[in-house]
């Protein structure tokens, strides 16, 4: 057995202005998507001539791996690959293989709409992908299709789950964004479907991410309301969070039917525990899902910055971080502060 490669901490581990460490990195590998979910990339809203990033503009796998090493040296332990739709990025399993070898990274996860998973699940598993989160907003074929912007079929999402299981991903997270009057009627059907399986359904409050989704607060179904509805049918009890920076509130079914989670970024913001950085496909570092601008790391990479310079730049941006949008949502929205990065550019 080979000895583990020692971690080289090139910089003191940074904390931001609110004493939050940097432990998680979300990497968007592509901004394109084969869906047009109305809450993220609505077909009729994004500018007609919107230019998605071309190949040159996107970070190469070599560049992503270099940045991952720098982030790992600053304390990052978990990486999540996202998009747009990350499985549209060619040869993604190769990137997973490289990231799995980065010293310090002990968890690699993927968030996907699943359409391309049947083709790729086995290769991703072999490459070292540890966990998959699959987005699935309804079991009703018509509503599923509507929430994919008329691009997806529920059968494909269910096939994706089967493919992931067959490849050895025992327990998936299933993300459902709940919108009042659109898919909230189907919540109990989803619970019935996934109860008793190893998969953990997570209901996500609809958020005002980006500038295109026409967010209205009355479309948000607060977690408390969902918990009450589900508890009335299948009694629930709270489970303590595994780690402080876990975003989901966890519950288990009293009858032993497994677990369920809720991400309450609107009704119960968790900015105080937010230890995530986000990297866009063109190499910008975002310190909040609601940031208006990112810090350009690609420019540094492409002008020959060495590893120490890269790490120092990332650490400096993290130390400057003071974000807590969800805690200040009402105030910031009232002030008309509308500039925000789009969700499909940084992937949630
Ligand atoms: N395309 C992949 C997918 O859909 O799984 C990965 C990127 S997507 C932006 C990541 C997650 O963000 C998905 O689970 C999606 O449902 C969620 N999301 C997108 N827009 C949202 C919104 N307005 N509010 C809450 N969650 C949202
Ligand atoms: Fe695409 Fe995911 Fe956004 Fe839907 S949520 S449009 S699948 S990036
Ligand atoms: Fe983190 Fe920003 Fe979300 Fe707060 S609003 S939890 S700081 S990403």
Short mmCIF file of C-alpha atoms and ligand atoms in Angstrom, two decimals, residues 16 18 20 207 247 265 269-276 278 286-291 318 321-329 346 348, ligand 3:
data_model
loop_
_atom_site.label_atom_id
_atom_site.label_comp_id
_atom_site.label_asym_id
_atom_site.label_seq_id
_atom_site.Cartn_x
_atom_site.Cartn_y
_atom_site.Cartn_z
CA UNK A 16 -14.21 34.89 6.36
CA UNK A 18 -18.07 36.01 9.90
CA UNK A 20 -16.81 30.79 8.50
CA UNK A 207 -35.47 30.75 -4.29
CA UNK A 247 -27.87 22.71 4.72
CA UNK A 265 -33.19 28.98 2.47
CA UNK A 269 -31.73 30.98 6.26
CA UNK A 270 -28.51 29.24 7.21
CA UNK A 271 -25.92 31.81 6.14
CA UNK A 272 -24.17 31.58 9.50
CA UNK A 273 -23.08 28.03 8.64
CA UNK A 274 -22.33 28.60 4.95
CA UNK A 275 -18.84 27.31 4.21
CA UNK A 276 -19.21 26.93 0.43
CA UNK A 278 -18.60 28.27 -5.99
CA UNK A 286 -18.41 33.28 -6.16
CA UNK A 287 -18.66 33.51 -2.41
CA UNK A 288 -22.48 33.45 -2.40
CA UNK A 289 -25.25 32.00 -4.56
CA UNK A 290 -26.67 35.51 -4.77
CA UNK A 291 -23.45 37.37 -5.51
CA UNK A 318 -12.43 34.28 1.25
CA UNK A 321 -16.26 37.47 2.39
CA UNK A 322 -19.20 38.97 4.28
CA UNK A 323 -22.13 37.46 2.33
CA UNK A 324 -25.42 36.57 3.99
CA UNK A 325 -28.00 37.33 1.32
CA UNK A 326 -30.74 35.00 2.57
CA UNK A 327 -30.65 36.58 6.02
CA UNK A 328 -30.96 40.02 4.43
CA UNK A 329 -33.33 39.07 1.59
CA UNK A 346 -22.95 28.43 -10.86
CA UNK A 348 -26.81 25.81 -6.99
FE1 LIG B 3 -24.46 31.00 1.69
FE2 LIG B 3 -25.17 33.17 0.33
FE3 LIG B 3 -26.88 31.13 0.58
FE4 LIG B 3 -26.32 32.68 2.69
S1 LIG B 3 -27.34 33.30 0.83
S2 LIG B 3 -26.42 30.43 2.65
S3 LIG B 3 -24.13 33.14 2.30
S4 LIG B 3 -24.91 31.09 -0.50
#
